[in-house]
mmCIF file of C-alpha atoms and ligand atoms in Angstrom:
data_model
loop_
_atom_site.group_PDB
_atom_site.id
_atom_site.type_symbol
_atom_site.label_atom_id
_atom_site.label_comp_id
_atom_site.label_asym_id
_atom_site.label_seq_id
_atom_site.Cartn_x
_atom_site.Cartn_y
_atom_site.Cartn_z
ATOM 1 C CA UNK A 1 144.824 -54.053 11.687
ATOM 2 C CA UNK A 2 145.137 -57.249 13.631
ATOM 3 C CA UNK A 3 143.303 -59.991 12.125
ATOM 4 C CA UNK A 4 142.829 -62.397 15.038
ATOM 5 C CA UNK A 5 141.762 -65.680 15.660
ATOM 6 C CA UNK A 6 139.484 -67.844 17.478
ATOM 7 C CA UNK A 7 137.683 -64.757 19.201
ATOM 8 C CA UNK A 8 134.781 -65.373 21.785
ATOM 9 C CA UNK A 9 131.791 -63.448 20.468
ATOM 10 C CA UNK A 10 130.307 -63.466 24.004
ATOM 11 C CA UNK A 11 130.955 -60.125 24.881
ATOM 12 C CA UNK A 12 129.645 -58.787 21.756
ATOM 13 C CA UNK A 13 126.083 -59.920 21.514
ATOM 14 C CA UNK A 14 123.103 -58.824 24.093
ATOM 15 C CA UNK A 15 121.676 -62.455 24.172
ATOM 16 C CA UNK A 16 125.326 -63.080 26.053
ATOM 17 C CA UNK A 17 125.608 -66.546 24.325
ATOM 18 C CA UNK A 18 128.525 -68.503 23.561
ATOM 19 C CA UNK A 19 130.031 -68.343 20.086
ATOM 20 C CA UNK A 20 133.257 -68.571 18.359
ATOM 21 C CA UNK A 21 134.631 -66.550 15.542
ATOM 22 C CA UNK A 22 137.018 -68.092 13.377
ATOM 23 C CA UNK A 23 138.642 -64.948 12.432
ATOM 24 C CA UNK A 24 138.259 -61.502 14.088
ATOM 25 C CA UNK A 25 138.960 -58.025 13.459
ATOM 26 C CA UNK A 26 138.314 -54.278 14.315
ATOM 27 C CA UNK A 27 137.662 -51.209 12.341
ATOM 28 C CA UNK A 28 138.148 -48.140 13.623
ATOM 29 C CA UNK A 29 138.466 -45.536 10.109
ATOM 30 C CA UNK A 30 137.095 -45.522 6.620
ATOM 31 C CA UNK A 31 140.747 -46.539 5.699
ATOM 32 C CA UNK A 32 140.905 -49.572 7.706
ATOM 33 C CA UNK A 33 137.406 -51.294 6.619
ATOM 34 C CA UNK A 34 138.428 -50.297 3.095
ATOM 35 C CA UNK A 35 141.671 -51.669 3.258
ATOM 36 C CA UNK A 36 139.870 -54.940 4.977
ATOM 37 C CA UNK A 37 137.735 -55.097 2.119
ATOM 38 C CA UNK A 38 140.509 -54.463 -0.730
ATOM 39 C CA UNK A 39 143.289 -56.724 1.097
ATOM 40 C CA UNK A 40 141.354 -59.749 3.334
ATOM 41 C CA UNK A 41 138.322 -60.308 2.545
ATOM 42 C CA UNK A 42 139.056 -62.387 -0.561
ATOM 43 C CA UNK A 43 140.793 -64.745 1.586
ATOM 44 C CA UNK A 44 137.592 -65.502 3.506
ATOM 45 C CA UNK A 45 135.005 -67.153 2.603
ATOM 46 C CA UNK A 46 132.332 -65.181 4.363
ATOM 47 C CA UNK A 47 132.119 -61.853 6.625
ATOM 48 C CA UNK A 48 129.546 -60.806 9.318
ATOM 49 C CA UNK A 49 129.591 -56.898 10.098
ATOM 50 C CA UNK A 50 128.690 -56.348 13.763
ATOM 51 C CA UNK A 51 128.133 -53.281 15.906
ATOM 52 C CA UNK A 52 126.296 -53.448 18.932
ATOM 53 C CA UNK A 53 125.443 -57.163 18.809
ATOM 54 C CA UNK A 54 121.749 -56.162 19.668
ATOM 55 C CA UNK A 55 119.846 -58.215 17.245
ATOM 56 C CA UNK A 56 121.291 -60.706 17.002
ATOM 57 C CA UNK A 57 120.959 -64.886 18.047
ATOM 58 C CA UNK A 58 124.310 -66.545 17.610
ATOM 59 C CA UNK A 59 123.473 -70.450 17.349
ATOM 60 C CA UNK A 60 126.660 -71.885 16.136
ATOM 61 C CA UNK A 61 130.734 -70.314 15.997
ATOM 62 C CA UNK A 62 130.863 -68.224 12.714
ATOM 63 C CA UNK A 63 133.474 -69.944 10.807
ATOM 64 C CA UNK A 64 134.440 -66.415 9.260
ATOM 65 C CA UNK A 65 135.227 -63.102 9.289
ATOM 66 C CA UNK A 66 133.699 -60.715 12.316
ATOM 67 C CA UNK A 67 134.188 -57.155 11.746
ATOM 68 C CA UNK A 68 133.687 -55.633 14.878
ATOM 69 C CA UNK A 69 132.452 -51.868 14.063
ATOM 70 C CA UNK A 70 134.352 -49.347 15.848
ATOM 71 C CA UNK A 71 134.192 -45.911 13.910
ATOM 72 C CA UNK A 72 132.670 -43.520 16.045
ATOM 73 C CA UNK A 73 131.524 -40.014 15.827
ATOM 74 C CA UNK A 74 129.125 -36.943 15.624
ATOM 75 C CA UNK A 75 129.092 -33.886 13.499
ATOM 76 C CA UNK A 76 126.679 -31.079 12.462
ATOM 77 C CA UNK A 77 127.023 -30.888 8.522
ATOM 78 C CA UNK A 78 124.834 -28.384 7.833
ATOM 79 C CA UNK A 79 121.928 -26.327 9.429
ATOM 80 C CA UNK A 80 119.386 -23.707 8.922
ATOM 81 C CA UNK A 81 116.563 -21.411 10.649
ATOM 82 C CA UNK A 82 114.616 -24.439 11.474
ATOM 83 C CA UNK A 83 116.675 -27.994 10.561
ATOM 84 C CA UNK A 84 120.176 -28.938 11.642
ATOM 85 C CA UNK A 85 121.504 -32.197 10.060
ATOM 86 C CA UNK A 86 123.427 -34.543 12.293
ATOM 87 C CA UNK A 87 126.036 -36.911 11.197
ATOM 88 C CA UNK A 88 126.782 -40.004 12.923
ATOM 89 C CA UNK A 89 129.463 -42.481 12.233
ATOM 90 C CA UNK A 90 127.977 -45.716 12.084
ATOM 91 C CA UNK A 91 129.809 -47.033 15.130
ATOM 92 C CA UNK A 92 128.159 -44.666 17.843
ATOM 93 C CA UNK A 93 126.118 -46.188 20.624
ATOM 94 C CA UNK A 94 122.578 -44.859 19.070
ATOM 95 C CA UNK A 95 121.391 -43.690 22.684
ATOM 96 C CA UNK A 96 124.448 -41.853 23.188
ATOM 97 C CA UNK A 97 123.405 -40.159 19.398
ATOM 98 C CA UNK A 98 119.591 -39.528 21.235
ATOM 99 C CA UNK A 99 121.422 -37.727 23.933
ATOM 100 C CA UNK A 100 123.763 -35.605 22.615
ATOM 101 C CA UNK A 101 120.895 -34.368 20.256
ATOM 102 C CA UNK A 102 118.370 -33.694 23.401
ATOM 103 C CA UNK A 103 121.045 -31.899 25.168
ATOM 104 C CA UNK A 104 121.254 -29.591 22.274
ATOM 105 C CA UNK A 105 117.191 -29.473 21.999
ATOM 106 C CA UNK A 106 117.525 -30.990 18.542
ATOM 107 C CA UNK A 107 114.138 -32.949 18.075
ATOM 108 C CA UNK A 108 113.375 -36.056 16.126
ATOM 109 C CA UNK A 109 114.887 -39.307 17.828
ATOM 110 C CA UNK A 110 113.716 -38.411 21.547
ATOM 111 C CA UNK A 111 111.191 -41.198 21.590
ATOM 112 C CA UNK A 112 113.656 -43.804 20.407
ATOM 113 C CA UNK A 113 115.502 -43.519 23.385
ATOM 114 C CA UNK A 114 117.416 -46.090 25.011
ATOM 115 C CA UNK A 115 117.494 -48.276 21.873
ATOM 116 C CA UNK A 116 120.293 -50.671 22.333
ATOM 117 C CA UNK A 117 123.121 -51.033 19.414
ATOM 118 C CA UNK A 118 124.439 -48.644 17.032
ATOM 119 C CA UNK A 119 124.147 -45.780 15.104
ATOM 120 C CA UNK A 120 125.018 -48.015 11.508
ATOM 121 C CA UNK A 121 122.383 -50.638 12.783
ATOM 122 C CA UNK A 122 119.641 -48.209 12.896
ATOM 123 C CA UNK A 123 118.509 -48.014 9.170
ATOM 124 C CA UNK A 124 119.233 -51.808 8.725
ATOM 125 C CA UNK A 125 115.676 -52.268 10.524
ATOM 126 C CA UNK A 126 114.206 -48.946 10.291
ATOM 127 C CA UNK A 127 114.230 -49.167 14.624
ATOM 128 C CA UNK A 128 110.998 -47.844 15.830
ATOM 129 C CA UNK A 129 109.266 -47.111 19.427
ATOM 130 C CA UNK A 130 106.835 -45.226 21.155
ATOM 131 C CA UNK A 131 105.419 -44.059 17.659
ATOM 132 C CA UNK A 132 108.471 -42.353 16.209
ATOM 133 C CA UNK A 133 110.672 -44.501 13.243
ATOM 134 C CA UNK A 134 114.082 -43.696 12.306
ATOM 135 C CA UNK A 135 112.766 -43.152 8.772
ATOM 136 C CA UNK A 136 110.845 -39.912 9.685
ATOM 137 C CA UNK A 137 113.770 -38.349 10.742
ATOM 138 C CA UNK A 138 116.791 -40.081 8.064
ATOM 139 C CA UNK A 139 117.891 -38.070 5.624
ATOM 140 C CA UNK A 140 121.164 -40.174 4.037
ATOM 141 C CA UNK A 141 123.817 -42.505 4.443
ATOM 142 C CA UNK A 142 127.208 -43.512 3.006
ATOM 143 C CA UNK A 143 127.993 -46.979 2.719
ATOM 144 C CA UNK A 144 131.158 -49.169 1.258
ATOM 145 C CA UNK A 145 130.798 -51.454 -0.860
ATOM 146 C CA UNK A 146 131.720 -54.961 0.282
ATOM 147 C CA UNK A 147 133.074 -56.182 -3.150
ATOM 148 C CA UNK A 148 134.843 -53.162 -4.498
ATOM 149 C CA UNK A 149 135.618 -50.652 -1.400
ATOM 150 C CA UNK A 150 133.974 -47.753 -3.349
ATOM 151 C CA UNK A 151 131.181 -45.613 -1.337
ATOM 152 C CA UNK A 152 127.881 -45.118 -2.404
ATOM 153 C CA UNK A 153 125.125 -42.928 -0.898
ATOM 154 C CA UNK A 154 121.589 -43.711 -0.191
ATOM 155 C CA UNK A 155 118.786 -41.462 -0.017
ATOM 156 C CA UNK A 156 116.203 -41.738 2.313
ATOM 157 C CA UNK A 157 113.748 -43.282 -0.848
ATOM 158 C CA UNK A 158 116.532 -45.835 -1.681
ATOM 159 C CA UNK A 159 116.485 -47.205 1.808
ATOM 160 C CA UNK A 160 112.734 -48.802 1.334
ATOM 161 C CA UNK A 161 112.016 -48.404 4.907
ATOM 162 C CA UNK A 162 109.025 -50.596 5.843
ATOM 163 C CA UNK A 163 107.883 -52.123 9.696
ATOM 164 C CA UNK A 164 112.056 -52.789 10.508
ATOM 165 C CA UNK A 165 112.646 -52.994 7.054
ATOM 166 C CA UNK A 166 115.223 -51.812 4.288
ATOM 167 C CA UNK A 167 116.818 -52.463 1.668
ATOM 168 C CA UNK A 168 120.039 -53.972 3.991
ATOM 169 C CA UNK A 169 117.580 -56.469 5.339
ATOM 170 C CA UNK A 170 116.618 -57.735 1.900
ATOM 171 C CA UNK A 171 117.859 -56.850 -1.657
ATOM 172 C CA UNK A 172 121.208 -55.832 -0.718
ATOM 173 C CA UNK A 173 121.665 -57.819 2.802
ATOM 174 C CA UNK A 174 125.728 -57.800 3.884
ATOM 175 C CA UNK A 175 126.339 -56.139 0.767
ATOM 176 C CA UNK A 176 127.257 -53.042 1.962
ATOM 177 C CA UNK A 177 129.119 -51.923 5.806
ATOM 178 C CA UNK A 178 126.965 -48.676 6.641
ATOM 179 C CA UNK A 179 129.458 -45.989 7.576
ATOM 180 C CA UNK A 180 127.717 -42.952 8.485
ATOM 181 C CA UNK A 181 123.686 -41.454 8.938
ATOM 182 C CA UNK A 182 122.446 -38.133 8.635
ATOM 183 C CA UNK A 183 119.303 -37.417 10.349
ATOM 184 C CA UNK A 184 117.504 -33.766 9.729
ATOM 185 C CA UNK A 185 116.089 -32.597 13.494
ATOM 186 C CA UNK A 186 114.221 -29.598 14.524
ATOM 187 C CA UNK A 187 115.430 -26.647 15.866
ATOM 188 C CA UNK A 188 111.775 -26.381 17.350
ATOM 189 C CA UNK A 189 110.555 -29.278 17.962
ATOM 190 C CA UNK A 190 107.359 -31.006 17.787
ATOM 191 C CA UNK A 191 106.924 -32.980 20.831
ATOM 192 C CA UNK A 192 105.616 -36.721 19.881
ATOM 193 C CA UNK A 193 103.195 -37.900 22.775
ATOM 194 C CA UNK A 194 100.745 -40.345 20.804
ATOM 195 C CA UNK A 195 101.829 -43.276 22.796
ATOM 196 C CA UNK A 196 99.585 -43.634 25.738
ATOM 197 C CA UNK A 197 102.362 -44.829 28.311
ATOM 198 C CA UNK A 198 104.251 -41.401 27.318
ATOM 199 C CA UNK A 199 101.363 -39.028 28.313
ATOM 200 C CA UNK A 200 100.664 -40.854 31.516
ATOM 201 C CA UNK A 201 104.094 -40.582 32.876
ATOM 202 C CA UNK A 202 104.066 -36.595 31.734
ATOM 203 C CA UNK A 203 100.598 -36.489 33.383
ATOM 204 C CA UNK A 204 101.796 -38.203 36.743
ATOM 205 C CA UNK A 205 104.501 -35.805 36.947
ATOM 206 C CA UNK A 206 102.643 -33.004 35.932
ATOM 207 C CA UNK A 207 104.191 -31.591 32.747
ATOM 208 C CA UNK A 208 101.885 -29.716 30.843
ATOM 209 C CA UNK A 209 104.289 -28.432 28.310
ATOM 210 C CA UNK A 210 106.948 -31.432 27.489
ATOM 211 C CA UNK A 211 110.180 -30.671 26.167
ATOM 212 C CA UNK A 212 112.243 -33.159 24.133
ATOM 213 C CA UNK A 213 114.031 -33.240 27.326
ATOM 214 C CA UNK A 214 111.018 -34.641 29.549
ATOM 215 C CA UNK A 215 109.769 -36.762 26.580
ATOM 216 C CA UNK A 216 113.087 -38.885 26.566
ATOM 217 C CA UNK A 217 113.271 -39.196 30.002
ATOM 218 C CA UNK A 218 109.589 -41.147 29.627
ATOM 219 C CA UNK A 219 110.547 -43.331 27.304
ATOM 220 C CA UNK A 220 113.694 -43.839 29.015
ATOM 221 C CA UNK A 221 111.661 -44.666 32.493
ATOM 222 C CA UNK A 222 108.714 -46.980 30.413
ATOM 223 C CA UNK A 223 111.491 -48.574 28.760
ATOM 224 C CA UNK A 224 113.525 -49.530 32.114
ATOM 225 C CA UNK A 225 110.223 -50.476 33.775
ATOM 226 C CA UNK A 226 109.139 -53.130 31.057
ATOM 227 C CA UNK A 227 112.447 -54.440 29.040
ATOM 228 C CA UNK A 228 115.051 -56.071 30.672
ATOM 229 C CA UNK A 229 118.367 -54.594 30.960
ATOM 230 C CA UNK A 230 120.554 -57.073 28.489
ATOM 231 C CA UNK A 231 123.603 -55.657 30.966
ATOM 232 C CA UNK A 232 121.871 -58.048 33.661
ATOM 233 C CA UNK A 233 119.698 -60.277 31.978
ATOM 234 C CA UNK A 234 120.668 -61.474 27.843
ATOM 235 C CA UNK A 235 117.972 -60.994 25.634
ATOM 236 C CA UNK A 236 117.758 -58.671 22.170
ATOM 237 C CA UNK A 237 114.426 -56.518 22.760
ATOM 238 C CA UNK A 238 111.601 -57.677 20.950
ATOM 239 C CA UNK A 239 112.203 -61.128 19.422
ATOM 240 C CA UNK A 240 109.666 -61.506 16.609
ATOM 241 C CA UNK A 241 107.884 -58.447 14.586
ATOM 242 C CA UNK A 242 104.625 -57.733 15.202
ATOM 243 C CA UNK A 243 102.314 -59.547 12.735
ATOM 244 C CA UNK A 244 99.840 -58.126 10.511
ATOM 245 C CA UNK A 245 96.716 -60.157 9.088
ATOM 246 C CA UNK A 246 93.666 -58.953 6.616
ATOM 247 C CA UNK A 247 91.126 -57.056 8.203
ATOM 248 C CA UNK A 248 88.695 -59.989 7.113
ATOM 249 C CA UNK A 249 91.190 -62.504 9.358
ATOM 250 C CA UNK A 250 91.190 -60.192 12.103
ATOM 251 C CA UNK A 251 87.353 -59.916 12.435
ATOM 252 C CA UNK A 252 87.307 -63.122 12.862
ATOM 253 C CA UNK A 253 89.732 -63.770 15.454
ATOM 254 C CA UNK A 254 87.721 -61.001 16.951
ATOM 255 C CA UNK A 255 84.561 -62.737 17.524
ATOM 256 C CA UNK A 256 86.636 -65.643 19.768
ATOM 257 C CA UNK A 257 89.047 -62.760 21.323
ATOM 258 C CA UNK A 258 87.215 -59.345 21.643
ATOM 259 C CA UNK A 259 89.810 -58.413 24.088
ATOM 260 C CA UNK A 260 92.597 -58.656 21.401
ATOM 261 C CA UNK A 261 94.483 -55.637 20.774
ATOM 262 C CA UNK A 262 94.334 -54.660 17.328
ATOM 263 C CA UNK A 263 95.972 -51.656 15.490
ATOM 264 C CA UNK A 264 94.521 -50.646 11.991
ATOM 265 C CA UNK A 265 97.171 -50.083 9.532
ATOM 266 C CA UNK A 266 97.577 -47.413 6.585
ATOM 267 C CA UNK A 267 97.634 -50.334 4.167
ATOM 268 C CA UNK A 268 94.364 -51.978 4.974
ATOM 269 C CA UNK A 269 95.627 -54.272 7.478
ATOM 270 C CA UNK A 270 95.903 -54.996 10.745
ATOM 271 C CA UNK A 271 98.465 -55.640 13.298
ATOM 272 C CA UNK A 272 98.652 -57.876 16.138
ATOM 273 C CA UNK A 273 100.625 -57.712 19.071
ATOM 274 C CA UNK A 274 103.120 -60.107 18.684
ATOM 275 C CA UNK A 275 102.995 -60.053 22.718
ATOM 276 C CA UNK A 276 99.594 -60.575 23.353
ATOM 277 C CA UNK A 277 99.583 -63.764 21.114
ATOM 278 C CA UNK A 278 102.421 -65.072 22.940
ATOM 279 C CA UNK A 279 101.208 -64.131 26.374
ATOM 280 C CA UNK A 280 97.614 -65.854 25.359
ATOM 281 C CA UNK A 281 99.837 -68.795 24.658
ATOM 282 C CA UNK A 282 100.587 -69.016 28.580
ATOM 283 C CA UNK A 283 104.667 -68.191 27.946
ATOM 284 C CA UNK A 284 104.633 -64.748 29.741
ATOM 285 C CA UNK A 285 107.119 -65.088 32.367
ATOM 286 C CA UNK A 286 107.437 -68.909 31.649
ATOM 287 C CA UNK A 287 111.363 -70.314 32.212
ATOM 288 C CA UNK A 288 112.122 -73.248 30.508
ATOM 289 C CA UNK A 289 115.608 -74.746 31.402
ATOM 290 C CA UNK A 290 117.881 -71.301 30.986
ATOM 291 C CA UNK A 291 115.603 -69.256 28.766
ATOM 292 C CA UNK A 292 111.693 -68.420 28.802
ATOM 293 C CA UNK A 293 109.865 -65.182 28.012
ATOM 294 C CA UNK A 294 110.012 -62.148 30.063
ATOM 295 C CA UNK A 295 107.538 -61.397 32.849
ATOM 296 C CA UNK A 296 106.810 -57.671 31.528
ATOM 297 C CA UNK A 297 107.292 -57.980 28.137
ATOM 298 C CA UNK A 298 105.928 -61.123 26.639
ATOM 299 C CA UNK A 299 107.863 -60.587 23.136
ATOM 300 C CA UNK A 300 111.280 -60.374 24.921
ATOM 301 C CA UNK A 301 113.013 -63.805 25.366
ATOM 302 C CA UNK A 302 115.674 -63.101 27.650
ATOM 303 C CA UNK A 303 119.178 -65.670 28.775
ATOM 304 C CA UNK A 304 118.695 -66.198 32.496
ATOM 305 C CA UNK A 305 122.701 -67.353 32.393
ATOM 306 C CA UNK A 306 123.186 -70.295 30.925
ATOM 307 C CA UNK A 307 121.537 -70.349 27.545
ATOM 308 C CA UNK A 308 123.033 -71.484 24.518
ATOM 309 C CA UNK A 309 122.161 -69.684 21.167
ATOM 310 C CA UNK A 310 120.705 -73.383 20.154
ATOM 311 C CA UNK A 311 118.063 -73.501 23.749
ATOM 312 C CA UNK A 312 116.968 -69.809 22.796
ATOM 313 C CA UNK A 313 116.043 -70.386 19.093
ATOM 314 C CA UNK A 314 114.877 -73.981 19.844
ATOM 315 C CA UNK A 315 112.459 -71.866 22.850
ATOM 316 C CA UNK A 316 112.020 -69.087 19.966
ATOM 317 C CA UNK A 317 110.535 -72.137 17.645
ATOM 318 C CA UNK A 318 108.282 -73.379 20.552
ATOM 319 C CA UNK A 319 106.238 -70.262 21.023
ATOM 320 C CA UNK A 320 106.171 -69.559 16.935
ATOM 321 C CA UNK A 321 104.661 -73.120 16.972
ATOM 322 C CA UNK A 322 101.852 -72.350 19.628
ATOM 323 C CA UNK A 323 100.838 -69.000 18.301
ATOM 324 C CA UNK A 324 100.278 -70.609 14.833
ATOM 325 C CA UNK A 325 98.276 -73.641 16.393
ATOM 326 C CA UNK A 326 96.607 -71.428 19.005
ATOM 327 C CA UNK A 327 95.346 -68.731 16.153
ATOM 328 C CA UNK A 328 96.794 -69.642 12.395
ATOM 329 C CA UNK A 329 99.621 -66.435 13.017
ATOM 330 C CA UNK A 330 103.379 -67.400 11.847
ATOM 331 C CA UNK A 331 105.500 -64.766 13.886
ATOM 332 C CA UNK A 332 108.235 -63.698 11.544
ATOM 333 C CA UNK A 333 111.626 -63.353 13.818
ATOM 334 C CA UNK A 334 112.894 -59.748 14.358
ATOM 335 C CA UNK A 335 116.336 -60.903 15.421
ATOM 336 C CA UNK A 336 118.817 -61.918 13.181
ATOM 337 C CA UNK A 337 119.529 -66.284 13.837
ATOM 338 C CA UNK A 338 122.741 -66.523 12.611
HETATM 339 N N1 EPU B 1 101.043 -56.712 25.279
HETATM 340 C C1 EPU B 1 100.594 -57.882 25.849
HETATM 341 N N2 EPU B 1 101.456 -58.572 26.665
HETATM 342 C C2 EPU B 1 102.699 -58.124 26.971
HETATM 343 C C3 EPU B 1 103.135 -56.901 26.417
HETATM 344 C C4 EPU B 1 102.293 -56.221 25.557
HETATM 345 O O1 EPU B 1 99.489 -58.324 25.605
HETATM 346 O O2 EPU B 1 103.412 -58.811 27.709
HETATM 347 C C5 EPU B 1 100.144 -56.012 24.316
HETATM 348 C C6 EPU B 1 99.407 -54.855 24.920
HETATM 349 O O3 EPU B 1 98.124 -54.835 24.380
HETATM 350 C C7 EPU B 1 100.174 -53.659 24.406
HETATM 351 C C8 EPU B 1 100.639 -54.150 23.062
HETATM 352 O O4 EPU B 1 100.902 -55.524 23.255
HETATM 353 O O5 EPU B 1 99.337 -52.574 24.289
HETATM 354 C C9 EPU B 1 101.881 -53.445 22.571
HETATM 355 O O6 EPU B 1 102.926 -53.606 23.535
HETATM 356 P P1 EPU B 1 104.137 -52.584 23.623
HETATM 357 O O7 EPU B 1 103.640 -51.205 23.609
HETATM 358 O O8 EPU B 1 105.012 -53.006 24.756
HETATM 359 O O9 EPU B 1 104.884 -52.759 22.251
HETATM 360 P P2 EPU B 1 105.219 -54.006 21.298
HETATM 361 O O10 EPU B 1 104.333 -53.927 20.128
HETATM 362 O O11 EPU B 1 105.262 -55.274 22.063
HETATM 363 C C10 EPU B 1 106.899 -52.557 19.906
HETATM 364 C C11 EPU B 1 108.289 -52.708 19.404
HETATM 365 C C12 EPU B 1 109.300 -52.410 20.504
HETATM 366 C C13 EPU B 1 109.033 -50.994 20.993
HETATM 367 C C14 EPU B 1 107.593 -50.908 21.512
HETATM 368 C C15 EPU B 1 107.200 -49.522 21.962
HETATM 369 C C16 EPU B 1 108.161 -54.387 17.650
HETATM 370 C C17 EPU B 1 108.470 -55.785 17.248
HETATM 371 N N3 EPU B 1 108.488 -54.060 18.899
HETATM 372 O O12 EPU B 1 106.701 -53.599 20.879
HETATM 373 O O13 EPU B 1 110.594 -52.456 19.947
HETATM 374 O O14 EPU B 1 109.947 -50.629 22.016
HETATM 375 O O15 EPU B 1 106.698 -51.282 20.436
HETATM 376 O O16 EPU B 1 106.931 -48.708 20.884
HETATM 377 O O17 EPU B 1 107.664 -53.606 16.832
HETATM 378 C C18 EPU B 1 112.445 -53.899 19.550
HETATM 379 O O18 EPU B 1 112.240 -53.725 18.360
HETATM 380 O O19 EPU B 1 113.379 -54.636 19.969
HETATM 381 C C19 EPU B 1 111.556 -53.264 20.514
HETATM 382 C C20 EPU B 1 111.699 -53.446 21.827
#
């Protein structure tokens, strides 16, 4: 239970910058994080839990404690005629969780396929694509607390999921290391092909009647074709949430932009693509210096080597700025600047 020093957090962010952590340690077992928490942590003065270092925008060394989630695993814990429930400790690669669960036919979490990071980092945001959420599909989680080492478990309801939202984002942020999920999936499932871009890849290879199987590979194949792999090129998916303004606000945007995509919401609003505003802004595909936005994906600021945390949030802050001049829309950050 090595604590270590001085550790290059490099390798474990997606944005691939440059940042030092002042101390450094792994946990792989309940019994390790808890005896972290019990025996260490008071002599720090402040901890950072990371798994897949996905969303994430390091723009100074962390002059604390990393703990580098490790605990890994999946397990059925209970199943019926129609519903088996699927346990995943929090340190499994999510897409490797999608897979497993496809293999097996298990439906729920084939259209968030190929969603970098963890497992644990899932319900922290409430990850979402191709019109499927994690919290259609969560049923509970088990968490330690930072403070006392003592689990807790959270019910779907207790999460407050909301448009990558929870309760870990907001009331009880770094209060608590997520150790496991449980997700309920069918045993027959209902294939999910509302997204456009789903249907015409099943279309152009002529499947009629999807399985979860075909469904995933889609998502898999739209996803490769528009986001850049962070393996090759840094970046952390979408960088800012898509906004959402009154329906009164959004007419009138409308009159000057009747090409602008708008989505009505349950609650009366409207969102925006975050991605269209940008790419109105003229940053689609634009490099400044080391950074810049990518060419398919407007919302996706991506390292093209070189970039320091600092260049990519200073970048980050340039295109905010223009979409509020261009039309009165603050874009609200999805990645975490630490
Ligand atoms: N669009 C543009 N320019 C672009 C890209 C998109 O104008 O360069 C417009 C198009 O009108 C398009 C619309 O934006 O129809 C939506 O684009 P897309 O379907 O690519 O999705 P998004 O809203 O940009 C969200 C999630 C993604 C998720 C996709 C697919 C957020 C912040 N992002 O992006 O999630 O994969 O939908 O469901 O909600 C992530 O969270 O990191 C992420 C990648």
């Amino acid at each position: 239970m090595a604590i270590l020093e001085y550790v290059s957090l490099q390798p474990h962010n997606t944005f691939g910058v440059e940042a030092c952590a002042r101390y450094f340690c792994r946990v792989a077992t309940k019994d390790h994080l808890v005896n972290i928490i019990v025996e260490e942590l008071q002599y720090h003065n402040k901890y950072l839990i990371i798994g897949g270092g996905s969303n994430i925008l390091f723009c100074s060394d962390y002059d604390g404690l990393v703990i580098h989630n490790e605990i890994k695993g999946i397990d059925v814990v209970k199943e019926d005629e129609e519903f088996v429930w699927v346990k995943a400790l929090s340190g499994t690669t999510w897409h490797n969780l999608v897979l497993y669960c496809v293999e097996k036919n298990w439906g729920g979490i084939e259209n968030l396929s190929l969603i970098p990071g963890t497992a644990g980092a899932a319900p922290i945001q409430n990850i979402g694509a191709y019109g499927a959420e994690l919290k259609d599909r969560f049923e509970s989680l088990e968490a330690i607390d930072m403070n006392t080492g003592e689990e807790r478990i959270f019910q779907n309801t207790d999460c407050r999921f909301g448009y990558r939202q929870s309760i870990f984002k907001n009331e009880l942020k770094g209060k608590y290391f997520i150790y496991s999920i449980t997700l309920k999936l069918s045993k027959h499932p209902i294939i999910n092909t509302q997204y456009g871009d789903i249907r015409n890849i099943l279309m152009e290879k002529e499947i009629t009647n999807p399985t979860i199987r075909d469904v995933s590979d889609a998502v898999i194949c739209i996803r490769s074709s528009k986001l850049p792999n962070p393996a090759e090129i840094g970046n952390a998916g979408s960088f800012f949430k898509n906004p959402e303004v009154t329906e009164d606000r959004a007419k009138s945007l409308y009159t000057v932009y009747p090409d602008m995509p708008v989505f009505a919401q349950p609650n009366g609003m409207v969102k925006i693509p975050a991605a269209w505003l940008i790419e109105q802004c003229g940053w689609k595909g634009k490099q400044i210096g080391h950074t810049g936005n990518h060419a398919r994906q407007a919302l996706v600021i991506v390292n093209y080597g070189n970039a320091s945390g600092v260049e990519i949030w200073q970048h980050a802050q340039n295109v905010q700025r223009s979409v509020k001049e261009k039309f009165g829309i603050i874009l609200e950050p999805e990645v975490n600047v630490v």
